[in-house]
Coordinates of C-alpha atoms in Angstrom, one line a residue:
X33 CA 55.1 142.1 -70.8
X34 CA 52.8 144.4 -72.8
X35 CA 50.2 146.7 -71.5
X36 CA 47.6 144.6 -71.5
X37 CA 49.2 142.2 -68.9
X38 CA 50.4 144.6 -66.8
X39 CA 47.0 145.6 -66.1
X40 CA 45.6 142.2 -65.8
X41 CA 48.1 141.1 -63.0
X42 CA 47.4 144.7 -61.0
X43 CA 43.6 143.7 -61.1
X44 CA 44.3 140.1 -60.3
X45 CA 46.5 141.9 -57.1
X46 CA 44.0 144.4 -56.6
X47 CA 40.8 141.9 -56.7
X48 CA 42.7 139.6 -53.8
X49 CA 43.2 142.6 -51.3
X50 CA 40.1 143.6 -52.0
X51 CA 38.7 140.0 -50.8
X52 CA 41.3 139.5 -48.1
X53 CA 40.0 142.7 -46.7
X54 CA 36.4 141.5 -46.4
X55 CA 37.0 138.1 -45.0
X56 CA 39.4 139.9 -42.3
X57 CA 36.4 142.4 -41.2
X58 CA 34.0 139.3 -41.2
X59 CA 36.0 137.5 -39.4
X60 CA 36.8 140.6 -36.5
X61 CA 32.8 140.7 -36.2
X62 CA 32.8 137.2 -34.0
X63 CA 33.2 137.1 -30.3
X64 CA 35.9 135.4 -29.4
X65 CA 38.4 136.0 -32.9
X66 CA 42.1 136.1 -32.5
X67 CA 41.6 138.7 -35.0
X68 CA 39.8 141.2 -32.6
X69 CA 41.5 144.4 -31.3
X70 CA 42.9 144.9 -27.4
X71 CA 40.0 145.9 -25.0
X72 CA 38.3 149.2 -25.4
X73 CA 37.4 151.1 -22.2
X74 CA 34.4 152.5 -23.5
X75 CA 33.0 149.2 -24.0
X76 CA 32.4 145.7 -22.7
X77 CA 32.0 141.9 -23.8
X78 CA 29.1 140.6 -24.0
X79 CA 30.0 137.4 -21.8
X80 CA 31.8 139.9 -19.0
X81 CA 30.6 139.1 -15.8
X82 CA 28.7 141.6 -14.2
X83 CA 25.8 142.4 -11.7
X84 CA 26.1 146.2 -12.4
X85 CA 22.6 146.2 -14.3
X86 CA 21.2 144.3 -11.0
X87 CA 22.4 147.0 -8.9
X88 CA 21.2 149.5 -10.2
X89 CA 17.0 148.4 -10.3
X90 CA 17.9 147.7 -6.4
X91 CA 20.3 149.9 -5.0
X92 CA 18.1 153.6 -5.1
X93 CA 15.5 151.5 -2.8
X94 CA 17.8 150.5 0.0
X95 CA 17.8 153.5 2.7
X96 CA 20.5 154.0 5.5
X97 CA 18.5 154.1 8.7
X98 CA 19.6 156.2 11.6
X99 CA 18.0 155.8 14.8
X100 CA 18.2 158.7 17.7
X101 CA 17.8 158.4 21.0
X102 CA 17.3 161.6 23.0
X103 CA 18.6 162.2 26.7
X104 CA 15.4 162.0 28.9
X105 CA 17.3 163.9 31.8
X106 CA 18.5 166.7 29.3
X107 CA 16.3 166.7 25.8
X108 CA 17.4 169.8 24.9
X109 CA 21.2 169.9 24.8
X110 CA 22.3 165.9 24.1
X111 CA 20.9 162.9 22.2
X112 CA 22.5 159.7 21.1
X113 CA 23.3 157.5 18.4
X114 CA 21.5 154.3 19.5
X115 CA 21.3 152.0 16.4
X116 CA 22.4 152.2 13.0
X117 CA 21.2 150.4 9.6
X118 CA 19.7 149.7 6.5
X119 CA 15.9 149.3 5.1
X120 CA 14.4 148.9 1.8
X121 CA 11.2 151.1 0.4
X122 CA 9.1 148.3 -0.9
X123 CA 6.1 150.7 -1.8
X124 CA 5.4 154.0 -3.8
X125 CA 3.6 154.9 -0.5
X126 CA 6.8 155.0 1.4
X127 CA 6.1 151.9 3.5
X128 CA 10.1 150.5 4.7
X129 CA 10.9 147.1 5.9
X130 CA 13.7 146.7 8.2
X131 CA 14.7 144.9 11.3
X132 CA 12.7 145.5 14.7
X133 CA 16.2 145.2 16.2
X134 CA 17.8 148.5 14.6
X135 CA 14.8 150.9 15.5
X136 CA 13.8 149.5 19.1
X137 CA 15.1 151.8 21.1
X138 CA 15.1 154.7 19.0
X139 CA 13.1 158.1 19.7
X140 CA 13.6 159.4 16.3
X141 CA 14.4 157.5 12.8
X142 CA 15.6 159.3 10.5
X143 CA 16.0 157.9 6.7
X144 CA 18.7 158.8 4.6
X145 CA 18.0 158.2 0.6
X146 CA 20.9 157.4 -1.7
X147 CA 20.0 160.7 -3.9
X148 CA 20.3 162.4 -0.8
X149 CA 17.4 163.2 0.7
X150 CA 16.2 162.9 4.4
X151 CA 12.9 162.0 6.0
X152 CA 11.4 161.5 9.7
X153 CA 9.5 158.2 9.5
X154 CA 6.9 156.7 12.0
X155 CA 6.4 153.1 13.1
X156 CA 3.8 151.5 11.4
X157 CA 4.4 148.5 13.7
X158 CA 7.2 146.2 14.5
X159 CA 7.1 142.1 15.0
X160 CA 9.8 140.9 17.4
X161 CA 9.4 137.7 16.6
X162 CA 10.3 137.6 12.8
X163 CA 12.9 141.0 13.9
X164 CA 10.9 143.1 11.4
X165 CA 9.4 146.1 11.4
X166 CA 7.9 148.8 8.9
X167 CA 8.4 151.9 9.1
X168 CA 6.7 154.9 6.9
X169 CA 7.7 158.1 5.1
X170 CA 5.9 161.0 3.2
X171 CA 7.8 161.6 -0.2
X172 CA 7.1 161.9 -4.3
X173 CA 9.1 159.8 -6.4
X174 CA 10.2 157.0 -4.4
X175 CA 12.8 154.7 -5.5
X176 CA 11.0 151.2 -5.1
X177 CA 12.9 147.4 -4.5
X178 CA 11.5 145.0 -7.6
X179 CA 10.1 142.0 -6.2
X180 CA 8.7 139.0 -7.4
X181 CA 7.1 136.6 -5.1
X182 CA 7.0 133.4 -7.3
X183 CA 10.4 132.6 -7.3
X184 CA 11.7 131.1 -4.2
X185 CA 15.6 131.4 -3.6
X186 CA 17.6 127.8 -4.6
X187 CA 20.3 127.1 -3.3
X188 CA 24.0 127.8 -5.4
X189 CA 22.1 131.3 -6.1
X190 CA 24.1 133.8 -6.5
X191 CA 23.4 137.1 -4.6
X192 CA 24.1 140.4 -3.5
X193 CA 23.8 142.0 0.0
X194 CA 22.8 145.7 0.1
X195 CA 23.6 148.0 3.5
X196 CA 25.3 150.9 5.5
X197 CA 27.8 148.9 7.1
X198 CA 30.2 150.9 9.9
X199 CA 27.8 153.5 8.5
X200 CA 30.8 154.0 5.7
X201 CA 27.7 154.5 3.0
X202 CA 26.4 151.6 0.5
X203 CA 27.8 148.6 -0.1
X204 CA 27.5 145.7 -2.2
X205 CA 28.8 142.1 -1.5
X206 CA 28.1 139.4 -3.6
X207 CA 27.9 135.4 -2.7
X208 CA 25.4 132.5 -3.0
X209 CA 22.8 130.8 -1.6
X210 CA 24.4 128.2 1.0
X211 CA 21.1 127.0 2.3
X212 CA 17.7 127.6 3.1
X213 CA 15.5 126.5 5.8
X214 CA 17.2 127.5 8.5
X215 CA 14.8 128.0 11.5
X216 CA 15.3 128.4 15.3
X217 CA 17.0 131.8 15.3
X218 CA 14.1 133.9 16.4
X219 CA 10.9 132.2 16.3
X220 CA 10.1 128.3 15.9
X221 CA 8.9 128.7 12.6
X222 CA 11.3 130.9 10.8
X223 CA 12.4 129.7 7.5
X224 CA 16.1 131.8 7.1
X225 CA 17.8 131.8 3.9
X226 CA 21.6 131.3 4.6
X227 CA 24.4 133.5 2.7
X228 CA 28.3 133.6 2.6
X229 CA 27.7 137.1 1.3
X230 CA 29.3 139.7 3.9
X231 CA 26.4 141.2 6.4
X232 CA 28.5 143.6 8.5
X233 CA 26.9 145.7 11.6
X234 CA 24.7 148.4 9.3
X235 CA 23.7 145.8 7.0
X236 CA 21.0 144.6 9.0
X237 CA 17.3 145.4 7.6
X238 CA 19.2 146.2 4.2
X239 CA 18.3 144.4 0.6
X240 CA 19.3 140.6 -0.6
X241 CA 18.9 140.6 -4.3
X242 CA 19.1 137.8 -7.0
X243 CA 21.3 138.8 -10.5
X244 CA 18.0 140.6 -11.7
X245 CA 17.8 142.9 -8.9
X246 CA 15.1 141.9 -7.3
X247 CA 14.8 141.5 -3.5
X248 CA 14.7 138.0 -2.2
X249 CA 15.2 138.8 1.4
X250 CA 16.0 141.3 4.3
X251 CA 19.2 140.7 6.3
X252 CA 18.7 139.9 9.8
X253 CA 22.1 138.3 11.2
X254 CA 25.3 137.4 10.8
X255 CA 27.6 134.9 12.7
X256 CA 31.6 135.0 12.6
X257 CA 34.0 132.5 13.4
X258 CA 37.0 133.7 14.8
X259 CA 36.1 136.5 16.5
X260 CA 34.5 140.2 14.7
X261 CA 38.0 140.5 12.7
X262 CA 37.1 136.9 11.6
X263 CA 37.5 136.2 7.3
X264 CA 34.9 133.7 7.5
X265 CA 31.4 134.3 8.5
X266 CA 27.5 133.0 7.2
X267 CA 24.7 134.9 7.5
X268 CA 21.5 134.9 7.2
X269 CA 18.2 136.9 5.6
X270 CA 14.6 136.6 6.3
X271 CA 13.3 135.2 2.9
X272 CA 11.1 137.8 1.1
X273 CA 7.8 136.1 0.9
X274 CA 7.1 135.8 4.5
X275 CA 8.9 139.3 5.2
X276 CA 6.1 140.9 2.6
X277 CA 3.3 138.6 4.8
X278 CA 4.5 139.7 7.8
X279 CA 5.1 143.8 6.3
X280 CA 1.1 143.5 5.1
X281 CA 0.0 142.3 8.6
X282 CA 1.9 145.2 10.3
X283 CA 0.3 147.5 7.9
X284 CA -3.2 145.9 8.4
X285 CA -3.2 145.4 12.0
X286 CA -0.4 147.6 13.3
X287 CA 1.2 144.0 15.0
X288 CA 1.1 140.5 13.4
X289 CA -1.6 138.3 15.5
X290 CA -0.7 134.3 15.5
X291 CA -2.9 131.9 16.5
X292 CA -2.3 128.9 19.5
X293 CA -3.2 126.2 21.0
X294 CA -0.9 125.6 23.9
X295 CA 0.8 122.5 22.8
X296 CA 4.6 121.2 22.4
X297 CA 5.7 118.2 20.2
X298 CA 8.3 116.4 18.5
X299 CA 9.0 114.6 15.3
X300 CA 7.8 110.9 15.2
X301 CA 10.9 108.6 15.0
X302 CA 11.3 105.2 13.9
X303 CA 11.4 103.6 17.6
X304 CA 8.1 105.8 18.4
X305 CA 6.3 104.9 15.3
X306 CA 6.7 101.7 16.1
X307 CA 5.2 101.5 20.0
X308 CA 2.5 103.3 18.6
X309 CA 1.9 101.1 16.1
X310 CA 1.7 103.7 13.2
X311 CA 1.9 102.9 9.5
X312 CA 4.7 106.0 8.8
X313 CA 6.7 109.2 10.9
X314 CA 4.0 111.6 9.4
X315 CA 2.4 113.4 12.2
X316 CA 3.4 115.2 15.3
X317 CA 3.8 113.6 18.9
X318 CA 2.6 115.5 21.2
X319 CA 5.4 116.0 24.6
X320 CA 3.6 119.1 26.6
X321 CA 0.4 120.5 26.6
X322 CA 0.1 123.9 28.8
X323 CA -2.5 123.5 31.4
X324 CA -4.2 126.9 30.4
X325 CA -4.4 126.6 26.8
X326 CA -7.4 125.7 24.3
X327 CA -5.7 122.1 24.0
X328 CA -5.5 120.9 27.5
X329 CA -9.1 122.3 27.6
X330 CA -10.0 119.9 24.4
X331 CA -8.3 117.0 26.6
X332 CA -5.5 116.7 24.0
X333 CA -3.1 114.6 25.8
X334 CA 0.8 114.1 25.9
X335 CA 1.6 111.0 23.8
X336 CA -1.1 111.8 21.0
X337 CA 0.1 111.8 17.5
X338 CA -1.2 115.2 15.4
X339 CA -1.6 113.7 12.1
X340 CA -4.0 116.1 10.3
X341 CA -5.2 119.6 11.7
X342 CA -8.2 120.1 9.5
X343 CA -8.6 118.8 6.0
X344 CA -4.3 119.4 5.9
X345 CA -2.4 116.4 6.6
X346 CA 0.9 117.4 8.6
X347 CA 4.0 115.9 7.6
X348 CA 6.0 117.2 10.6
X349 CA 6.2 119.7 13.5
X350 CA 7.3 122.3 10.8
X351 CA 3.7 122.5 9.2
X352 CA 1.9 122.0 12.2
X353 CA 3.1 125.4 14.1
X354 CA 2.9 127.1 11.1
X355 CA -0.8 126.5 10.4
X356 CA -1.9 127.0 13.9
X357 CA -0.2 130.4 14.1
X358 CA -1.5 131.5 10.8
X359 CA -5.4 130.7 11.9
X360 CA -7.4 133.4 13.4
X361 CA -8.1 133.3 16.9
X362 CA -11.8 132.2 17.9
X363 CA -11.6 129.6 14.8
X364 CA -12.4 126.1 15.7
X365 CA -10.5 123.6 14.0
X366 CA -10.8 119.6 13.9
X367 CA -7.1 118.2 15.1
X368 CA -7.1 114.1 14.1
X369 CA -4.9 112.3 16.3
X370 CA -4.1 108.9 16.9
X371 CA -4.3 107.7 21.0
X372 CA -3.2 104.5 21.7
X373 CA -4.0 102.9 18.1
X374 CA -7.2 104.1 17.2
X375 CA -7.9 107.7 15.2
X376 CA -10.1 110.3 16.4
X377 CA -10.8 113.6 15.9
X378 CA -11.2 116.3 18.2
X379 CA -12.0 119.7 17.8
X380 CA -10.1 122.9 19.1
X381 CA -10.9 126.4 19.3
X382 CA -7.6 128.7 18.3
X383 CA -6.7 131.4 20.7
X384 CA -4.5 134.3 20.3
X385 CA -0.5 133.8 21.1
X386 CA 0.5 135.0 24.7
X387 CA -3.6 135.6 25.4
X388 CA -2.9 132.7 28.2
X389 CA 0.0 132.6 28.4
X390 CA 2.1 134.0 31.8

């Protein structure tokens, strides 16, 4: 072999390297290629699951609550630990949301940031009903939650819980969405949004977030089975849009006013649709009217069926209560009802809650 050949076969050698190297780096560059190096601890796949970006728009926002109460027989020399929990700064202006229950009996709130500063707060008001209240404190540069009202929680969401709980400092747990609508728990007309995500004592008034860190509700409750050492538990969290309704009617008005009309009623059912004579189970029947209120006044009667309240049709008991507790006293409102087969309408004035009754 002469010269010449030599150094055609080393280029030939050289050349397929050279091309072996490149289709080896291209081929490292995918996600995915058998060719990739071992896991670096400095960085992270793309398709790793994590909610560590969520967390971290959220987290500064949620405040551990403490709540004092002082010794009225010896102010000076004891005070108590009465209630302990979470809340969530929802404003710049250092408006809190938490639970009503956590701050109730307290003399003195104190709020503990997660940077590590403390504040005094005053009660803005409190709703009993709902278990919310707002509270306010005077600071610069407040961590604030992200919300976004359009987008209702669906369940099979997945979510993250936000508290103090056992006061052991923040926490996060992370479940789903198990099911919404959940009502009856404190107030007839309570939507809850149900969670398998752990709520622990300290977690209530604290943040429930979606994946993009923004707040869809403030835990309220939590139930165990199996006692308070129990592995399985749901929970529950007011949902964010009426917690923010109910937060700007605090702020507003210092207490949330609901309207009434003094009645009771049921859903329509097949066997009662069918006495009455009615086309469908849209409506309300009416089973008690309280002798004191605006209806018995308008002579609504037990055994009428609500089937519009205003221009609003009403599908169900549901709608009904919630429309007559969001009118303003001193409105008057047309109620159509059907009495033994024929339809008429007849018109109410709306009354404060409680204002008659005893």
């Amino acid at each position: 072999m002469n010269f010449k050949d030599i150094c055609i076969y080393l280029g030939k050698a050289i050349l397929f390297g050279l091309i072996m190297a490149a289709v080896f780096l291209i081929a490292t560059s995918f996600e995915g290629s058998p060719f990739k190096s071992g896991y670096s601890k400095n960085t992270r796949s793309h398709n790793e699951l994590s909610f560590a970006k969520a967390v971290r728009r959220a987290a500064p926002a949620v405040v551990n609550i403490y709540s004092l109460s002082i010794d009225q027989r010896s102010p000076l020399n004891s005070s108590s630990l009465q209630g302990l929990g979470s809340g969530v700064i929802m404003s710049a202006q250092g408006y809190i949301l938490t639970n009503y229950h956590v701050i109730k009996r307290a003399d003195e709130i104190v709020i503990a940031l997660q940077d590590g500063r403390r504040f005094i707060s005053e009660v803005v008001g409190s709703d009993p009903e709902t278990d919310l209240a707002v509270l306010k404190i005077e600071g610069d540069n407040l961590p604030v939650v992200p919300i976004n009202l359009t987008n209702p929680a669906l369940v099979g969401d997945v979510v993250l819980a936000i508290g103090n709980p056992y006061n052991l400092g923040q926490t996060i747990t992370q479940g789903i969405i198990s099911a919404t609508g959940r009502s009856g728990l404190s107030s007839g007309y309570l939507d809850f949004l149900q969670t398998d995500a752990a709520i622990n004592a300290g977690n209530s008034g604290g943040a429930l977030i979606d994946t993009f860190g923004e707040l869809i509700g403030i835990n309220t409750a939590a139930f165990k089975v199996g006692g308070d050492n129990g592995g399985n538990g749901i929970s529950f969290a007011i949902p964010i849009k009426l917690a923010h309704s109910i937060m700007d009617k605090l702020i507003s008005d210092g207490r949330v006013i609901r309207g009434a009309i003094g009645i009771s009623g049921e859903p329509l059912t097949p066997v009662a649709a069918q006495i009455l004579n009615l086309p469908d189970l849209k409506g309300v029947f009416v089973t008690g009217i309280d002798p004191d209120g605006p209806a018995a006044n308008a002579e609504i009667q037990a055994r009428d069926v609500i089937i519009a309240y205003g221009d609003d049709e009403i599908p169900g008991v549901e709608t009904l209560m919630d429309k007559i507790a969001e009118t303003p006293p001193g409105t008057k409102i047309l109620l159509t009802v059907i009495r033994q087969g024929q339809k008429q309408q007849i018109p109410v004035f709306v009354v404060e809650k409680n204002s008659f009754e005893q």
